Coordinates of C-alpha atoms in Angstrom, one line a residue:
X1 CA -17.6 189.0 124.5
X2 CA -20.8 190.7 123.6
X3 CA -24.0 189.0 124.5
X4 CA -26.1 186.5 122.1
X5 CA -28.8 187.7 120.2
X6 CA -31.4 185.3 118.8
X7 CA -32.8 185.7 115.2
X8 CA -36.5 185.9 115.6
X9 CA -37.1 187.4 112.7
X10 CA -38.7 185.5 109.4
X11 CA -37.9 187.9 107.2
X12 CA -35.2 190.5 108.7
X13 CA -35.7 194.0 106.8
X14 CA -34.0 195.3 103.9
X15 CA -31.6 197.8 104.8
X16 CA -29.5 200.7 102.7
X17 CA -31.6 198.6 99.7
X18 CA -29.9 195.4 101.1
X19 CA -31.1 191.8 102.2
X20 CA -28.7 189.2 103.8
X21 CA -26.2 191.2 101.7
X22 CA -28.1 191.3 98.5
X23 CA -29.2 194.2 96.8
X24 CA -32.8 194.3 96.0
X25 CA -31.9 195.5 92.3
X26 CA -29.3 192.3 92.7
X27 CA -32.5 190.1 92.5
X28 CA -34.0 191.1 89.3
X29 CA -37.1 188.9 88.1
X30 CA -36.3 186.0 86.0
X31 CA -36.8 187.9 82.8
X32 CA -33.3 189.9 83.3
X33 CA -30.7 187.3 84.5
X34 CA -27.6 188.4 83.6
X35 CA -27.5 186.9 80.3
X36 CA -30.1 184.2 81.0
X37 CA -33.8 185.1 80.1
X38 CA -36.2 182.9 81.7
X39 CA -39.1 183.4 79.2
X40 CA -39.6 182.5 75.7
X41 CA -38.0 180.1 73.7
X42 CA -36.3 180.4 70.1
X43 CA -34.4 177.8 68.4
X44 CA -30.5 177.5 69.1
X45 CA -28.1 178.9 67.5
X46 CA -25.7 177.4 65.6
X47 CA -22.2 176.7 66.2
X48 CA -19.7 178.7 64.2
X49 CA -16.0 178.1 62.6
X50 CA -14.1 178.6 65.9
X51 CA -10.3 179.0 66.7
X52 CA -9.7 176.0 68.8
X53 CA -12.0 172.7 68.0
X54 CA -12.1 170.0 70.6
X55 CA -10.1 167.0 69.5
X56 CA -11.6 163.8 69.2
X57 CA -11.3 161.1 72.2
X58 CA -9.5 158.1 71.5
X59 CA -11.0 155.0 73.0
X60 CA -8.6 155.6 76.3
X61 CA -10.0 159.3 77.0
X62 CA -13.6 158.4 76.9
X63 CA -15.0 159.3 80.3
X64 CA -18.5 159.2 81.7
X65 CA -20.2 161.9 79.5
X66 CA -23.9 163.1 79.6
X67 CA -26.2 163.8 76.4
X68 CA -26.4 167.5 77.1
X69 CA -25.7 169.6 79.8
X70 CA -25.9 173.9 79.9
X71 CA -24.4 177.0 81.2
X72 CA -26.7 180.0 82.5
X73 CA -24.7 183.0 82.7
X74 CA -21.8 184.3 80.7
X75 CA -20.4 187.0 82.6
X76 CA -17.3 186.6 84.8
X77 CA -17.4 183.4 85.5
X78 CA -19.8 181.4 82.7
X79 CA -17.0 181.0 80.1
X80 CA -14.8 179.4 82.8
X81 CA -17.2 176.9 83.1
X82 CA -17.6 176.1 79.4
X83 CA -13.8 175.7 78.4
X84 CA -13.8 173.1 81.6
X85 CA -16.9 171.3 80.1
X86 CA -15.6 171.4 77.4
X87 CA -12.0 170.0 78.3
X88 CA -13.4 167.2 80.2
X89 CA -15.6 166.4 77.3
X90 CA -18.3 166.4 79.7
X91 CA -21.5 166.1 77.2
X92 CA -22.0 165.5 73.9
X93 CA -24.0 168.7 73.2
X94 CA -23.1 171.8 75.8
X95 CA -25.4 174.4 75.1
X96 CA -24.4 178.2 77.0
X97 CA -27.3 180.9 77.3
X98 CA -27.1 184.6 77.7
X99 CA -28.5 187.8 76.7
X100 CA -26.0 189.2 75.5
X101 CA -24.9 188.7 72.1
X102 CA -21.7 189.8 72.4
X103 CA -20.8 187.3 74.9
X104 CA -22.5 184.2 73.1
X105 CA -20.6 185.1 69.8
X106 CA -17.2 185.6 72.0
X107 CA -17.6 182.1 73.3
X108 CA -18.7 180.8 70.3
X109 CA -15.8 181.9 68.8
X110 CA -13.7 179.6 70.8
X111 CA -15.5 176.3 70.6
X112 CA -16.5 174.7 67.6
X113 CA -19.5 172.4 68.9
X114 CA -20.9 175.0 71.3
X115 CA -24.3 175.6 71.0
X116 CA -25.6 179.2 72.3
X117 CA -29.4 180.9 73.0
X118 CA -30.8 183.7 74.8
X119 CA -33.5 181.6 76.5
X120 CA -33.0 179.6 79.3
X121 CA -36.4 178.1 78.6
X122 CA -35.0 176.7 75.6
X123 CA -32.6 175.1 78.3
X124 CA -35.5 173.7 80.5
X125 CA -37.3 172.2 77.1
X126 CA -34.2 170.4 76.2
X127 CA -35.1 167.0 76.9
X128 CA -31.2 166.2 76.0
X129 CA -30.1 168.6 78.5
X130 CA -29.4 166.8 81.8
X131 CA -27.6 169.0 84.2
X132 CA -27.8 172.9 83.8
X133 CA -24.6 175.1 85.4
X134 CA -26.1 178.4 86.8
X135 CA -23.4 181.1 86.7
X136 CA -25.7 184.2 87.2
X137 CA -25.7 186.7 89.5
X138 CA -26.4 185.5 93.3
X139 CA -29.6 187.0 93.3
X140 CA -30.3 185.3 91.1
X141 CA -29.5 181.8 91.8
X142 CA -31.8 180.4 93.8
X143 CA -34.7 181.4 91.1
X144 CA -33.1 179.6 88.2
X145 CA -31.7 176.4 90.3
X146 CA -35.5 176.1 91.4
X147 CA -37.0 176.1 87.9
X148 CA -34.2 173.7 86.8
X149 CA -35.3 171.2 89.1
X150 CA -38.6 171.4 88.9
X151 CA -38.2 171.1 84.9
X152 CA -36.2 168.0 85.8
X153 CA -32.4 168.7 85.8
X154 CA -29.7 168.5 87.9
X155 CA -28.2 171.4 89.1
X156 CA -24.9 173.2 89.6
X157 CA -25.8 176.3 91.1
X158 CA -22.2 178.6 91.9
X159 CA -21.8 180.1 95.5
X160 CA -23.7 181.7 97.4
X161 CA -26.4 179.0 96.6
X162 CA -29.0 181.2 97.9
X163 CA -29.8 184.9 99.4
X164 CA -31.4 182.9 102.6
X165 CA -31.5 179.8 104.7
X166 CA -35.2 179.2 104.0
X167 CA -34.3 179.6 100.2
X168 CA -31.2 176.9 100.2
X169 CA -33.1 174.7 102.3
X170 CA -36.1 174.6 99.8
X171 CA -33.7 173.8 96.7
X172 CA -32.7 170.8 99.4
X173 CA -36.1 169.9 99.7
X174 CA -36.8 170.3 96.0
X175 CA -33.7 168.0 95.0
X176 CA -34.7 165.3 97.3
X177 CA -38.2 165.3 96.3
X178 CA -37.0 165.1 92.2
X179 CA -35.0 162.6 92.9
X180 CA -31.9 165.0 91.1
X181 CA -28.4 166.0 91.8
X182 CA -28.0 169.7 93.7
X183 CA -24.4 170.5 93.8
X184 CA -22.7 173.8 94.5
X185 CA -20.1 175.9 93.6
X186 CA -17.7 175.8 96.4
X187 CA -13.9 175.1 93.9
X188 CA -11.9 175.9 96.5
X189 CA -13.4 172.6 98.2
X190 CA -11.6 170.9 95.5
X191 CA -8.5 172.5 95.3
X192 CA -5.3 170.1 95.7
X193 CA -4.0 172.3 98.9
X194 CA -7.3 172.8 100.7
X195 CA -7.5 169.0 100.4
X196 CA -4.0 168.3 101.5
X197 CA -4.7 170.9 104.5
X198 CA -8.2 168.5 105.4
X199 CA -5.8 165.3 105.4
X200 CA -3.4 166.8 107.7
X201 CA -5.4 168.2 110.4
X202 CA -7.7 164.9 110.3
X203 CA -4.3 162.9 110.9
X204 CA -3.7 164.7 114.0
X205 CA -0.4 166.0 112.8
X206 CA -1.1 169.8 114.1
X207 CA -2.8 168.4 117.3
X208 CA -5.9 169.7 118.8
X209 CA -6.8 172.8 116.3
X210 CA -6.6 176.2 118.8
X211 CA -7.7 178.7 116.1
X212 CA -8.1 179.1 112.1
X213 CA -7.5 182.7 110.6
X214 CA -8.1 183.2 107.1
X215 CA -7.4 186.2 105.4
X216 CA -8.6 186.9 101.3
X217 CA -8.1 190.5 100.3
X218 CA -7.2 192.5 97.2
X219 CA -8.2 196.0 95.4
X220 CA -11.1 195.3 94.1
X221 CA -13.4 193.7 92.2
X222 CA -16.3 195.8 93.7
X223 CA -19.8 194.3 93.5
X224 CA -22.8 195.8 92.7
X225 CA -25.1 192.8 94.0
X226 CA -23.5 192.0 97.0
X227 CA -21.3 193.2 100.0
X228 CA -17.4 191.6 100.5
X229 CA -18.8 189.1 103.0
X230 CA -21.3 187.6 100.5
X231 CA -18.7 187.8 97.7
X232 CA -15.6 186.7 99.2
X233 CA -16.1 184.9 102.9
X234 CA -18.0 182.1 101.1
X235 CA -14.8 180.8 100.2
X236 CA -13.2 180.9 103.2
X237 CA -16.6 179.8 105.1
X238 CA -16.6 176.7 103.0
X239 CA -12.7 175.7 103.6
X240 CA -13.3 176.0 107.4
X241 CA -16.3 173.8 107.3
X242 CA -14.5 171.7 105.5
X243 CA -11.7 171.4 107.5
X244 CA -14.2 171.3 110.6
X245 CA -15.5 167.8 109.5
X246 CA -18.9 170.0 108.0
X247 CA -19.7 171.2 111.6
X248 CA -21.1 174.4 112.1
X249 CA -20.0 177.1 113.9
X250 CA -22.1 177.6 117.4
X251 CA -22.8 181.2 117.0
X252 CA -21.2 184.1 114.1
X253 CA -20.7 187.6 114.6
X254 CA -19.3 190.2 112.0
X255 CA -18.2 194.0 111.3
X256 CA -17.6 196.1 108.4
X257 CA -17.9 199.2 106.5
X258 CA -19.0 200.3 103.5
X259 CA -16.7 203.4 101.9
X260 CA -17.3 203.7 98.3
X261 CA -20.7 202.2 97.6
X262 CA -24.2 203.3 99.4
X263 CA -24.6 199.8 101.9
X264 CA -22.8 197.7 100.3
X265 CA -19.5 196.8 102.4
X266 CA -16.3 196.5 101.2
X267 CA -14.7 195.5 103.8
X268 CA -15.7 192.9 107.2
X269 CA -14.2 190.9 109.3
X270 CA -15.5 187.7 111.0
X271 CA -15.7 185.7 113.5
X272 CA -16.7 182.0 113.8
X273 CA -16.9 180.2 117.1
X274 CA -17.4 176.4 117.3
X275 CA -17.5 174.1 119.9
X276 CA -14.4 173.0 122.5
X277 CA -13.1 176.9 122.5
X278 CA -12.2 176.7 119.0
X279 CA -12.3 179.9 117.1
X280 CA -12.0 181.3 113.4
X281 CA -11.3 184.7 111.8
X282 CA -12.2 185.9 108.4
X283 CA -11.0 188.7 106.6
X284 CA -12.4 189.8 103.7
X285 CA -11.8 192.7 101.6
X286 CA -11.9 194.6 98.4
X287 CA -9.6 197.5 99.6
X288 CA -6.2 196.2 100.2
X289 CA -2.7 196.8 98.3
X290 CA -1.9 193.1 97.9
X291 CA -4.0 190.2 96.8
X292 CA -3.6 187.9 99.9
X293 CA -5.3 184.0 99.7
X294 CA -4.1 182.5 103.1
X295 CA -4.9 180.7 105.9
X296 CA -3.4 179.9 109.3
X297 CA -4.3 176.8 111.8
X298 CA -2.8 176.7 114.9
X299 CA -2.7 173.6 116.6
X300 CA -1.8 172.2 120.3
X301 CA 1.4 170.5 118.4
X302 CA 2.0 172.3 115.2
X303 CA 1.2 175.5 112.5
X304 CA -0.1 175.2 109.3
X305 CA 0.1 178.1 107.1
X306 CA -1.8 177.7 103.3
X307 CA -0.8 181.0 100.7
X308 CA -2.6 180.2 97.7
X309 CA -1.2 183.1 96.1
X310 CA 2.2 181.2 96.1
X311 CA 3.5 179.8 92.7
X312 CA 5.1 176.6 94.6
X313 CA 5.3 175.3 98.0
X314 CA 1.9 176.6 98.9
X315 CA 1.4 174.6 102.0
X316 CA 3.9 175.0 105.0
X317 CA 3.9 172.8 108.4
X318 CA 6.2 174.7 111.2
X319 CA 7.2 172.3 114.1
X320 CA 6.4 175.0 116.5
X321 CA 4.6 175.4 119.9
X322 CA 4.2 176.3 123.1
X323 CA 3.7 174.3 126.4
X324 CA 2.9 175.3 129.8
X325 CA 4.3 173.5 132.8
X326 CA 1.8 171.0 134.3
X327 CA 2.6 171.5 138.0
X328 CA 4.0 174.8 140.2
X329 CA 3.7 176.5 143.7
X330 CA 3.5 179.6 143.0
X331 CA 3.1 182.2 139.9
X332 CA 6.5 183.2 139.8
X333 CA 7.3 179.0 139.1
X334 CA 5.1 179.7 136.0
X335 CA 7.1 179.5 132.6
X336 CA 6.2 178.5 129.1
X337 CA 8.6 176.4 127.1
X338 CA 8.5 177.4 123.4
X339 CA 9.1 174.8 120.5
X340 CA 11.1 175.9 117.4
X341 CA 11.3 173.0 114.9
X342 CA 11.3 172.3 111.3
X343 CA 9.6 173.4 108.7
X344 CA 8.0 170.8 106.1
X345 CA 6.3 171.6 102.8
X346 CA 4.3 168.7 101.5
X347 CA 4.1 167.5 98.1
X348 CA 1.5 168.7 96.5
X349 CA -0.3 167.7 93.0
X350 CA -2.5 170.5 91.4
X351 CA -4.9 170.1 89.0
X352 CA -7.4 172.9 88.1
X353 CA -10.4 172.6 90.7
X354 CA -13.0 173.9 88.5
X355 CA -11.9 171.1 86.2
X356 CA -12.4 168.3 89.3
X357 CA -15.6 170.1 90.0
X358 CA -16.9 169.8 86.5
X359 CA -15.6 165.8 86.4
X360 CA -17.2 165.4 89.8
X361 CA -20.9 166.9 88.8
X362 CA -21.1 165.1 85.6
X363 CA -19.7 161.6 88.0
X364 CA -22.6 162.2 90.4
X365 CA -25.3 162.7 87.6
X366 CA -24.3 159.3 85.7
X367 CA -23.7 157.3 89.1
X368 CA -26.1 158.8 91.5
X369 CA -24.1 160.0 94.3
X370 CA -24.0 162.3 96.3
X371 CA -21.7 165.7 95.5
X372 CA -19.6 166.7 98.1
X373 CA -20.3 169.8 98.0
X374 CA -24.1 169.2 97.8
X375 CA -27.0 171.1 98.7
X376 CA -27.0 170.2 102.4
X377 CA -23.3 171.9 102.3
X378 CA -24.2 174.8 100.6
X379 CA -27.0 175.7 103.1
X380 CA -24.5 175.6 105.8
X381 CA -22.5 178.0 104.4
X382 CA -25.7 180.2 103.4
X383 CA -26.8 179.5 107.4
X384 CA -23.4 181.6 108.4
X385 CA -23.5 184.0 105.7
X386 CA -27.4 184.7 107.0
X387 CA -26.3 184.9 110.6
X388 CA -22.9 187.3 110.0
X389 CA -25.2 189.7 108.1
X390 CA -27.8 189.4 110.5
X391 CA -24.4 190.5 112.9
X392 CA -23.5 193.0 110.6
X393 CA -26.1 195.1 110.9
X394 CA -26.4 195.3 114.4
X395 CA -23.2 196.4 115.1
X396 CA -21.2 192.8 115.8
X397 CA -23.6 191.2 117.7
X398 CA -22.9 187.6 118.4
X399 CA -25.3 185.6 116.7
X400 CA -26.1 181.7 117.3
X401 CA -26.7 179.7 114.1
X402 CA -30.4 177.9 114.3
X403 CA -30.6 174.0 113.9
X404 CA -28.2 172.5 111.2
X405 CA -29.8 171.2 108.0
X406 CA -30.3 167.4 107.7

């Protein structure tokens, strides 16, 4: 295994225009989010005639529901968040900014009661507005979740939550000292099977868990801000945490290569070792023929295999093993004895995670609680992202995560 390698480093130089996997020009100032401009203030837009209107709630459908909440960012992933808002009936008045006029008016278009600005300082003003969605570009993230909270709104900031530790652990700080909800992005933390998979390793079904390998790949979508491990192993770094019980991994290492853009990788691998010999293995890729979403864990009884990709039956148990004799004389006595068993698919109840998220955010503003997938767990996952970039760049090195954030 190759030797340790501390991080003594505060700020660890930007290299091939990178930082922590974040393009320099990925982390533009406030004034050109994508979509979101952080200065000046104009008054909303109205809502136009739209194709689908939200029905009205009977007295049954009424959930908890907020005066106002908004949505920064309506590139890729904004709009996603506004028709899930908007299903859930989350606010009375949802209010999405972006530069660009061409996406306001698109998603304008679809909801009759959306309100829309190019501001996000009309968002801040908004004394209605009580929890703000950030949906920008990870560079910018931990810029616009800051001014949120400081102007006094909770905050749903999507994943990565940060660039660096230092910068997650200061919207922590910032959260706690407001008194205000910071919640992150992680879905997949709320997906149905990933929740099934947490239930069945904590019931001891598998056994003592040996390894986890996790493998998310497809052909493309290429970033421009940030490498494959910043884009895509945050998923898979949140589901093993999660099905870790939230412990961290003792020490992270990580390769890749970069063959189409200048420094940015598109594709790593990585390796994650915790505590009692337990070991996991991300890979991540934008430069593979199939689009593969799965995940192994190998236990000391049985296998669990989770493909997400699969249109049914996306959780599989196999009754298989192997066991070593306790006792013999000599190495030729040696044998392993191998277990083929059943296999058993679990039922399994899907609902859309983003919608659960969205239900779960607005839950935790009205009640007070605390998300689970708050700020303290985003941090953990920015902590490994830090320390498998920090990796990356020297070649694999394996790198020891510093203390956990409480």
């Amino acid at each position: 295994m190759n030797d340790f390698i501390m991080i003594n480093e505060k700020n660890p130089p930007m290299e091939n225009g990178y930082h922590n996997g974040v393009s320099k020009n990925g982390s533009p100032k406030a004034e050109s989010v994508n979509g979101a401009n952080a200065t000046g203030a104009n008054q909303l837009e109205r809502p136009i005639a739209v194709v689908n209107p939200r029905p009205a709630a009977t007295v049954k459908e009424q959930r908890a529901q907020l005066r106002g909440i908004g949505v920064v960012g309506l590139g890729y992933w904004g709009p996603n968040w506004v028709r899930n808002l908007h299903q859930s009936q989350a606010a009375r008045r949802i209010v999405a900014c972006d530069l660009d006029q061409k996406r306001r008016l698109h998603v304008s278009q679809l909801y009759s009661d959306l309100e829309t600005t190019s501001h996000f300082e009309d968002l801040l003003n908004d004394d209605e507005i009580e929890g703000i969605v950030v949906a920008t570009p990870v560079g910018m993230h931990y810029g616009m979740a800051k001014r949120a909270l400081e102007a006094g709104k909770s905050v749903l900031v999507e994943k990565p939550m940060a660039t660096s530790n230092e910068d997650a652990n200061d919207l922590v700080k910032t959260a706690r000292e407001k008194n205000l909800i910071l919640m992150v992005g992680h879905t997949f933390e709320y997906s149905a099977p990933v929740l099934k998979m947490r239930d069945i390793i904590a019931s001891g079904e598998l056994g003592d868990v040996f390894y986890i390998s996790s493998v998310r790949a497809n052909l493309g979508l290429f970033q421009r801000d940030v490498n494959v491990t910043w884009d895509l192993a945050t998923h898979d770094i949140s589901i093993i945490l999660n099905l870790m019980n939230g412990h961290e991994p003792e020490a992270v290492s990580c390769q890749g290569e970069s063959h189409y853009g200048s420094g940015v990788e598109d594709v790593a691998m990585l390796t994650l070792r915790f505590e009692r010999n337990v070991i996991a293995f991300i890979h991540v890729s934008w430069l593979d023929p199939d689009k593969i979403r799965r995940t192994t864990v190998v236990g000391s009884r049985k296998m669990l295999v989770y493909d997400d990709t699969a249109p049914q039956e996306k959780i599989r148990i196999y009754d298989k093993g192997v066991t070593a004799q306790k006792y013999y004389d000599t190495f030729g006595e040696f044998q392993f004895s191998y277990r083929y068993g059943d296999i058993q698919i679990p039922r399994i109840e899907e609902k859309e995670p983003l919608f659960c998220e969205c239900e779960h955010f607005v839950n935790c503003i009205k009640n007070g609680q605390t998300p689970n997938t708050d700020g303290v767990n985003g941090a953990r996952v920015v902590s490994v992202l830090e320390a498998a970039n920090y990796s990356l760049r020297r070649g694999g090195l394996m790198v020891p995560l510093g203390a956990a954030v409480r």
